[in-house]
Amino acid sequence: MLRFTVRKAALVGAVLAAVATPLRADDCCSPAPCAPAMRTVQVTECVPETYQVRRTVYHTECRQETYTAYRCECVPVVTPQVVTCYKNVSEIKEVVRRVCVNVPCVEERTVMKPCWTTQTVTTYCTKTVDRGHYECREVPSHRAACKAKMHKWHHRHDCCPPPCPPCTKTVKCWVPCKVCEQYPVTKCVKVCTMRPEVVRVCSCRQEWREERCQVTCCRCVPYQVTRQCTTYVTRQVPYQCTRTVSVCVPREEMVTCTRYVTRCVARQVPACDNCCVTTCCSKKHGHRWSRSRKCCD
């Protein structure tokens, strides 16, 4: 359709350009041109056409469905079981065992016996003796000092006061002189001397002996008892549940489609003086329309 439309538009444009050309000043007196000759041509063009088509489309639907699920349940089951128990039974046994016995015996042993004796011992002792003597010394006297103060007070107005009596007194003092002296001392001292001596001693020695005795012991006796025991067994229990699932559902529907149909149509176009216009312009070179130089030059 595009090919025939372009051809028609080119021919109509050429005719309109020729008709719309302005007249020059020197052509105003020329006679009016005659009407262009028209001719009928067959043009092939594409025309849109609608038609109805039935097609299948899929859409998603949510549906509720019921399914069987299983849950675990612990079911108590009572089963008889044979249990082995033990009980203690007392019994008397005669056993032989080893015992340690102390046996008395007399032994001779050498011991160190102390022996005390008296001895005369002379020792030297030290004593301190004072070998001092007496000396005369002048010492301050409180009483003489008071008398001197009173004498000075009574003669304070005299032009030549008499001399003050002395404030000291003469005393006799002992001058010590300690000397260490040694002197002999004789005394009796007890001296201990250890002497060996053989004595008889009563002692006990240990001996291991075997003796028979009766002892009471306990023995475990097994016996079987049947008991009812409860155990829990896990079982799968079915139950019905409902869930929502998405389902693709096919559906047919009518759809209006458009298609292009090729048909021949008769068109009125102006006729060209040159016979080669119609012939040459209908030739196709590549993807465009052009005039042939051989027929139109």
CSV table of C-alpha atoms in Angstrom, one decimal:
chain,number,residue,atom,x,y,z
A,1,MET,CA,0.0,0.0,0.0
A,2,LEU,CA,2.9,2.4,0.7
A,3,ARG,CA,4.3,1.8,-2.7
A,4,PHE,CA,1.2,2.9,-4.6
A,5,THR,CA,0.5,5.8,-2.3
A,6,VAL,CA,4.0,7.2,-2.9
A,7,ARG,CA,3.5,6.9,-6.7
A,8,LYS,CA,0.2,8.6,-6.6
A,9,ALA,CA,1.5,11.4,-4.4
A,10,ALA,CA,4.4,12.0,-6.8
A,11,LEU,CA,2.1,12.3,-9.9
A,12,VAL,CA,-0.4,14.6,-8.1
A,13,GLY,CA,2.4,16.8,-6.8
A,14,ALA,CA,3.9,17.2,-10.3
A,15,VAL,CA,0.5,18.2,-11.8
A,16,LEU,CA,-0.2,20.7,-9.0
A,17,ALA,CA,3.2,22.3,-9.4
A,18,ALA,CA,2.6,22.8,-13.0
A,19,VAL,CA,-0.8,24.3,-12.5
A,20,ALA,CA,0.3,26.6,-9.6
A,21,THR,CA,3.2,28.2,-11.5
A,22,PRO,CA,2.6,32.0,-11.5
A,23,LEU,CA,2.3,33.7,-14.8
A,24,ARG,CA,5.0,36.1,-15.9
A,25,ALA,CA,4.3,39.7,-17.0
A,26,ASP,CA,4.9,38.9,-20.7
A,27,ASP,CA,2.5,35.9,-20.6
A,28,CYS,CA,-0.6,37.8,-19.4
A,29,CYS,CA,-1.8,38.2,-22.9
A,30,SER,CA,-1.4,34.5,-23.9
A,31,PRO,CA,-4.5,32.4,-24.2
A,32,ALA,CA,-5.6,30.2,-21.2
A,33,PRO,CA,-4.3,26.7,-21.2
A,34,CYS,CA,-6.7,23.9,-21.7
A,35,ALA,CA,-7.8,21.4,-19.0
A,36,PRO,CA,-5.4,18.5,-18.5
A,37,ALA,CA,-6.4,15.2,-19.9
A,38,MET,CA,-7.3,12.5,-17.3
A,39,ARG,CA,-6.8,8.8,-17.6
A,40,THR,CA,-7.8,5.8,-15.5
A,41,VAL,CA,-5.0,3.6,-14.0
A,42,GLN,CA,-5.2,0.5,-11.8
A,43,VAL,CA,-3.5,1.0,-8.5
A,44,THR,CA,-2.7,-1.9,-6.0
A,45,GLU,CA,-3.1,-0.8,-2.4
A,46,CYS,CA,-3.3,-2.4,1.1
A,47,VAL,CA,-6.6,-1.8,2.9
A,48,PRO,CA,-7.0,-2.7,6.7
A,49,GLU,CA,-9.6,-5.3,7.3
A,50,THR,CA,-11.0,-6.5,10.7
A,51,TYR,CA,-12.0,-10.0,11.5
A,52,GLN,CA,-13.0,-12.1,14.6
A,53,VAL,CA,-10.8,-14.8,15.9
A,54,ARG,CA,-11.4,-17.3,18.7
A,55,ARG,CA,-8.4,-17.9,20.9
A,56,THR,CA,-7.6,-19.6,24.2
A,57,VAL,CA,-6.3,-17.6,27.1
A,58,TYR,CA,-5.2,-18.7,30.6
A,59,HIS,CA,-6.0,-16.9,33.8
A,60,THR,CA,-5.2,-17.7,37.4
A,61,GLU,CA,-7.9,-18.6,39.9
A,62,CYS,CA,-7.8,-19.2,43.6
A,63,ARG,CA,-9.6,-22.3,44.7
A,64,GLN,CA,-10.2,-24.0,48.0
A,65,GLU,CA,-9.3,-27.7,48.1
A,66,THR,CA,-9.4,-30.3,50.8
A,67,TYR,CA,-6.4,-32.5,51.5
A,68,THR,CA,-5.5,-35.1,54.1
A,69,ALA,CA,-2.7,-34.2,56.5
A,70,TYR,CA,-1.1,-36.3,59.2
A,71,ARG,CA,-0.1,-35.3,62.8
A,72,CYS,CA,2.0,-37.2,65.4
A,73,GLU,CA,0.2,-38.2,68.5
A,74,CYS,CA,1.6,-40.1,71.5
A,75,VAL,CA,-0.8,-42.9,72.5
A,76,PRO,CA,-0.4,-44.7,75.8
A,77,VAL,CA,-0.2,-48.5,75.4
A,78,VAL,CA,-0.3,-50.9,78.4
A,79,THR,CA,1.9,-54.0,77.8
A,80,PRO,CA,2.9,-56.8,80.2
A,81,GLN,CA,6.6,-57.0,80.8
A,82,VAL,CA,8.7,-59.6,82.7
A,83,VAL,CA,11.0,-57.8,85.1
A,84,THR,CA,13.9,-59.5,87.0
A,85,CYS,CA,14.1,-58.4,90.6
A,86,TYR,CA,16.7,-59.3,93.3
A,87,LYS,CA,16.2,-60.0,97.0
A,88,ASN,CA,18.7,-60.4,99.8
A,89,VAL,CA,18.8,-63.8,101.5
A,90,SER,CA,20.8,-64.2,104.7
A,91,GLU,CA,22.9,-67.4,105.1
A,92,ILE,CA,25.6,-68.6,107.5
A,93,LYS,CA,28.9,-69.7,106.1
A,94,GLU,CA,32.0,-71.2,107.7
A,95,VAL,CA,35.1,-69.5,106.5
A,96,VAL,CA,38.8,-69.7,107.3
A,97,ARG,CA,40.5,-66.4,107.9
A,98,ARG,CA,43.9,-65.3,109.1
A,99,VAL,CA,44.1,-63.4,112.3
A,100,CYS,CA,47.1,-61.7,114.0
A,101,VAL,CA,47.7,-62.9,117.6
A,102,ASN,CA,50.0,-61.4,120.2
A,103,VAL,CA,52.1,-64.0,121.9
A,104,PRO,CA,53.9,-63.0,125.2
A,105,CYS,CA,57.6,-63.7,125.4
A,106,VAL,CA,60.7,-62.7,127.5
A,107,GLU,CA,63.6,-61.1,125.8
A,108,GLU,CA,67.0,-59.9,127.0
A,109,ARG,CA,67.8,-56.4,126.1
A,110,THR,CA,70.7,-54.1,126.8
A,111,VAL,CA,69.7,-50.8,128.2
A,112,MET,CA,71.6,-47.7,129.4
A,113,LYS,CA,71.0,-47.2,133.1
A,114,PRO,CA,71.8,-43.9,134.7
A,115,CYS,CA,74.2,-43.9,137.7
A,116,TRP,CA,74.4,-40.8,139.9
A,117,THR,CA,77.5,-40.0,141.9
A,118,THR,CA,78.5,-37.0,144.1
A,119,GLN,CA,81.7,-35.1,143.2
A,120,THR,CA,83.4,-32.1,144.8
A,121,VAL,CA,83.9,-29.3,142.4
A,122,THR,CA,85.7,-26.0,143.0
A,123,THR,CA,84.6,-23.0,141.0
A,124,TYR,CA,85.4,-19.3,141.0
A,125,CYS,CA,82.7,-16.7,141.6
A,126,THR,CA,83.0,-13.0,140.8
A,127,LYS,CA,81.8,-10.2,143.1
A,128,THR,CA,82.0,-6.4,142.8
A,129,VAL,CA,83.7,-4.5,145.8
A,130,ASP,CA,83.5,-0.7,146.3
A,131,ARG,CA,86.9,0.6,147.1
A,132,GLY,CA,85.9,4.4,147.2
A,133,HIS,CA,86.7,7.3,149.7
A,134,TYR,CA,85.1,10.5,151.0
A,135,GLU,CA,85.9,14.0,149.6
A,136,CYS,CA,84.9,17.5,150.7
A,137,ARG,CA,83.1,19.5,148.0
A,138,GLU,CA,81.6,23.0,147.6
A,139,VAL,CA,77.9,22.7,146.7
A,140,PRO,CA,75.3,25.5,146.3
A,141,SER,CA,73.2,26.1,149.4
A,142,HIS,CA,69.7,27.4,149.2
A,143,ARG,CA,69.7,28.8,152.7
A,144,ALA,CA,72.9,30.7,152.1
A,145,ALA,CA,71.4,32.2,148.9
A,146,CYS,CA,68.4,33.5,150.8
A,147,LYS,CA,70.7,35.1,153.4
A,148,ALA,CA,72.7,36.8,150.7
A,149,LYS,CA,69.5,38.2,149.2
A,150,MET,CA,68.4,39.6,152.6
A,151,HIS,CA,71.9,41.1,153.2
A,152,LYS,CA,71.8,42.8,149.8
A,153,TRP,CA,68.3,44.2,150.6
A,154,HIS,CA,69.2,45.6,154.0
A,155,HIS,CA,72.3,47.4,152.6
A,156,ARG,CA,70.9,48.7,149.4
A,157,HIS,CA,71.1,52.3,150.6
A,158,ASP,CA,74.8,52.1,151.8
A,159,CYS,CA,77.4,53.8,149.7
A,160,CYS,CA,79.8,51.0,150.4
A,161,PRO,CA,77.9,47.9,151.1
A,162,PRO,CA,79.8,45.0,152.8
A,163,PRO,CA,80.5,42.0,150.7
A,164,CYS,CA,77.8,39.3,150.4
A,165,PRO,CA,78.3,36.1,152.3
A,166,PRO,CA,79.1,33.1,150.1
A,167,CYS,CA,76.1,31.0,148.7
A,168,THR,CA,77.8,27.6,148.9
A,169,LYS,CA,78.5,25.2,151.6
A,170,THR,CA,81.1,22.4,152.2
A,171,VAL,CA,79.8,18.9,152.3
A,172,LYS,CA,81.5,15.5,152.6
A,173,CYS,CA,80.7,13.2,149.5
A,174,TRP,CA,81.6,9.6,148.9
A,175,VAL,CA,83.5,8.8,145.7
A,176,PRO,CA,82.8,5.2,144.6
A,177,CYS,CA,85.5,3.0,143.1
A,178,LYS,CA,84.0,-0.5,142.1
A,179,VAL,CA,86.4,-3.4,141.6
A,180,CYS,CA,85.6,-6.9,140.4
A,181,GLU,CA,87.2,-9.7,142.6
A,182,GLN,CA,87.1,-13.5,142.1
A,183,TYR,CA,86.9,-15.9,145.0
A,184,PRO,CA,87.0,-19.8,145.1
A,185,VAL,CA,83.8,-21.7,146.0
A,186,THR,CA,83.8,-25.5,146.7
A,187,LYS,CA,80.5,-27.4,146.3
A,188,CYS,CA,79.2,-30.9,145.8
A,189,VAL,CA,77.7,-31.8,142.4
A,190,LYS,CA,75.7,-34.9,141.4
A,191,VAL,CA,77.1,-36.3,138.1
A,192,CYS,CA,75.0,-38.8,136.0
A,193,THR,CA,76.9,-41.6,134.3
A,194,MET,CA,75.1,-43.9,131.8
A,195,ARG,CA,76.1,-47.6,132.2
A,196,PRO,CA,75.0,-50.5,130.0
A,197,GLU,CA,73.0,-53.2,131.7
A,198,VAL,CA,71.3,-56.4,130.5
A,199,VAL,CA,67.7,-56.8,131.6
A,200,ARG,CA,64.9,-59.3,130.9
A,201,VAL,CA,61.9,-57.7,129.3
A,202,CYS,CA,58.4,-59.2,128.8
A,203,SER,CA,57.1,-58.3,125.3
A,204,CYS,CA,54.6,-59.6,122.8
A,205,ARG,CA,55.3,-60.8,119.3
A,206,GLN,CA,52.7,-61.0,116.5
A,207,GLU,CA,51.9,-64.3,114.8
A,208,TRP,CA,49.5,-65.0,111.9
A,209,ARG,CA,47.1,-67.9,112.5
A,210,GLU,CA,44.3,-69.5,110.6
A,211,GLU,CA,41.0,-70.1,112.3
A,212,ARG,CA,37.6,-71.2,111.3
A,213,CYS,CA,34.6,-69.0,112.1
A,214,GLN,CA,31.0,-68.7,111.0
A,215,VAL,CA,29.9,-65.5,109.4
A,216,THR,CA,26.5,-64.3,108.2
A,217,CYS,CA,26.4,-63.0,104.7
A,218,CYS,CA,23.7,-61.8,102.3
A,219,ARG,CA,23.2,-63.3,98.9
A,220,CYS,CA,21.2,-61.7,96.0
A,221,VAL,CA,18.6,-64.2,94.7
A,222,PRO,CA,17.0,-63.2,91.3
A,223,TYR,CA,13.3,-63.7,90.7
A,224,GLN,CA,11.0,-62.7,87.8
A,225,VAL,CA,7.8,-60.6,88.2
A,226,THR,CA,5.2,-59.8,85.5
A,227,ARG,CA,4.2,-56.1,85.5
A,228,GLN,CA,1.9,-54.0,83.5
A,229,CYS,CA,4.0,-51.1,82.0
A,230,THR,CA,2.6,-48.1,80.2
A,231,THR,CA,4.5,-47.0,77.1
A,232,TYR,CA,3.8,-44.2,74.7
A,233,VAL,CA,3.7,-45.0,71.0
A,234,THR,CA,3.9,-42.3,68.3
A,235,ARG,CA,1.3,-42.7,65.6
A,236,GLN,CA,0.3,-40.8,62.4
A,237,VAL,CA,-3.3,-39.6,62.7
A,238,PRO,CA,-4.9,-38.4,59.5
A,239,TYR,CA,-7.1,-35.3,59.5
A,240,GLN,CA,-8.8,-33.1,56.8
A,241,CYS,CA,-7.5,-29.6,56.0
A,242,THR,CA,-8.5,-26.9,53.6
A,243,ARG,CA,-6.0,-24.8,51.7
A,244,THR,CA,-6.1,-22.2,48.9
A,245,VAL,CA,-4.3,-23.0,45.7
A,246,SER,CA,-3.7,-21.1,42.4
A,247,VAL,CA,-5.0,-22.9,39.3
A,248,CYS,CA,-4.5,-21.9,35.6
A,249,VAL,CA,-7.9,-22.1,33.9
A,250,PRO,CA,-8.1,-22.1,30.0
A,251,ARG,CA,-10.9,-19.9,28.5
A,252,GLU,CA,-11.9,-19.2,24.9
A,253,GLU,CA,-12.7,-15.6,23.9
A,254,MET,CA,-13.4,-13.7,20.7
A,255,VAL,CA,-10.7,-11.2,19.7
A,256,THR,CA,-11.0,-8.6,16.9
A,257,CYS,CA,-7.8,-8.5,14.8
A,258,THR,CA,-6.8,-6.2,11.9
A,259,ARG,CA,-5.0,-7.4,8.8
A,260,TYR,CA,-4.1,-5.6,5.6
A,261,VAL,CA,-5.6,-7.0,2.3
A,262,THR,CA,-4.2,-6.1,-1.1
A,263,ARG,CA,-6.7,-5.1,-3.8
A,264,CYS,CA,-6.7,-3.2,-7.1
A,265,VAL,CA,-8.4,0.2,-7.2
A,266,ALA,CA,-9.1,2.4,-10.3
A,267,ARG,CA,-7.8,5.9,-10.0
A,268,GLN,CA,-8.1,9.0,-12.2
A,269,VAL,CA,-4.8,10.7,-12.8
A,270,PRO,CA,-3.8,13.5,-15.2
A,271,ALA,CA,-2.3,12.2,-18.5
A,272,CYS,CA,1.2,13.3,-19.3
A,273,ASP,CA,2.3,14.7,-22.8
A,274,ASN,CA,5.4,12.6,-22.8
A,275,CYS,CA,4.5,9.0,-23.1
A,276,CYS,CA,7.5,7.9,-21.2
A,277,VAL,CA,6.4,9.6,-18.0
A,278,THR,CA,3.9,7.0,-17.1
A,279,THR,CA,6.1,4.2,-18.3
A,280,CYS,CA,9.4,5.4,-16.8
A,281,CYS,CA,8.0,6.5,-13.5
A,282,SER,CA,6.7,3.1,-12.8
A,283,LYS,CA,10.1,1.6,-12.7
A,284,LYS,CA,11.7,0.8,-9.4
A,285,HIS,CA,15.4,1.2,-8.7
A,286,GLY,CA,16.3,-0.2,-5.3
A,287,HIS,CA,14.0,1.2,-2.5
A,288,ARG,CA,13.0,4.5,-4.3
A,289,TRP,CA,11.2,5.6,-7.4
A,290,SER,CA,13.0,7.6,-10.1
A,291,ARG,CA,12.7,8.4,-13.8
A,292,SER,CA,14.7,6.5,-16.3
A,293,ARG,CA,17.3,8.7,-18.0
A,294,LYS,CA,17.0,6.8,-21.2
A,295,CYS,CA,13.4,7.5,-21.9
A,296,CYS,CA,12.9,10.9,-20.2
A,297,ASP,CA,16.1,12.8,-21.1
